[in-house]
């Protein structure tokens, strides 16, 4: 991956993260706890992916 690809991937993951947070808020308000748990696991995965991409981005600087 080059620097531009890493930056684009980070931007996409951030958007996914924001959207998923909104989905979680909606699910919590409707009482869908099992879906909330699954969404929170997905958030954790996104956080891990972002951390890895941020490490790669730091290598370019």
GROMACS .gro file of C-alpha atoms in nm:
model
   61
    1UNK     CA    1   0.000   0.000   0.000
    2UNK     CA    2   0.123   0.346  -0.078
    3UNK     CA    3   0.058   0.651   0.136
    4UNK     CA    4  -0.246   0.764  -0.062
    5UNK     CA    5  -0.407   0.419  -0.037
    6UNK     CA    6  -0.349   0.414   0.338
    7UNK     CA    7  -0.503   0.761   0.375
    8UNK     CA    8  -0.806   0.656   0.168
    9UNK     CA    9  -0.851   0.336   0.369
   10UNK     CA   10  -0.837   0.535   0.694
   11UNK     CA   11  -1.098   0.779   0.566
   12UNK     CA   12  -1.329   0.493   0.463
   13UNK     CA   13  -1.293   0.319   0.798
   14UNK     CA   14  -1.365   0.642   0.983
   15UNK     CA   15  -1.687   0.686   0.786
   16UNK     CA   16  -1.784   0.324   0.856
   17UNK     CA   17  -1.710   0.382   1.224
   18UNK     CA   18  -1.928   0.693   1.240
   19UNK     CA   19  -2.214   0.519   1.059
   20UNK     CA   20  -2.191   0.219   1.288
   21UNK     CA   21  -2.202   0.440   1.596
   22UNK     CA   22  -2.524   0.591   1.467
   23UNK     CA   23  -2.666   0.247   1.402
   24UNK     CA   24  -2.578   0.141   1.756
   25UNK     CA   25  -2.762   0.441   1.899
   26UNK     CA   26  -3.071   0.347   1.698
   27UNK     CA   27  -3.048  -0.017   1.804
   28UNK     CA   28  -3.011   0.080   2.169
   29UNK     CA   29  -3.320   0.296   2.153
   30UNK     CA   30  -3.522   0.003   2.018
   31UNK     CA   31  -3.386  -0.248   2.270
   32UNK     CA   32  -3.210  -0.481   2.026
   33UNK     CA   33  -2.935  -0.586   2.264
   34UNK     CA   34  -2.805  -0.879   2.058
   35UNK     CA   35  -2.760  -0.654   1.755
   36UNK     CA   36  -2.593  -0.390   1.973
   37UNK     CA   37  -2.340  -0.644   2.096
   38UNK     CA   38  -2.259  -0.752   1.740
   39UNK     CA   39  -2.223  -0.391   1.630
   40UNK     CA   40  -1.994  -0.316   1.923
   41UNK     CA   41  -1.773  -0.609   1.822
   42UNK     CA   42  -1.759  -0.464   1.472
   43UNK     CA   43  -1.658  -0.127   1.622
   44UNK     CA   44  -1.373  -0.296   1.805
   45UNK     CA   45  -1.256  -0.456   1.478
   46UNK     CA   46  -1.268  -0.119   1.305
   47UNK     CA   47  -1.061   0.031   1.586
   48UNK     CA   48  -0.799  -0.241   1.540
   49UNK     CA   49  -0.792  -0.186   1.164
   50UNK     CA   50  -0.755   0.189   1.214
   51UNK     CA   51  -0.467   0.135   1.455
   52UNK     CA   52  -0.285  -0.082   1.201
   53UNK     CA   53  -0.340   0.169   0.922
   54UNK     CA   54  -0.222   0.454   1.144
   55UNK     CA   55   0.100   0.258   1.207
   56UNK     CA   56   0.147   0.220   0.833
   57UNK     CA   57   0.078   0.590   0.781
   58UNK     CA   58   0.342   0.676   1.044
   59UNK     CA   59   0.598   0.478   0.845
   60UNK     CA   60   0.555   0.717   0.551
   61UNK     CA   61   0.633   1.025   0.761
   0.00000   0.00000   0.00000
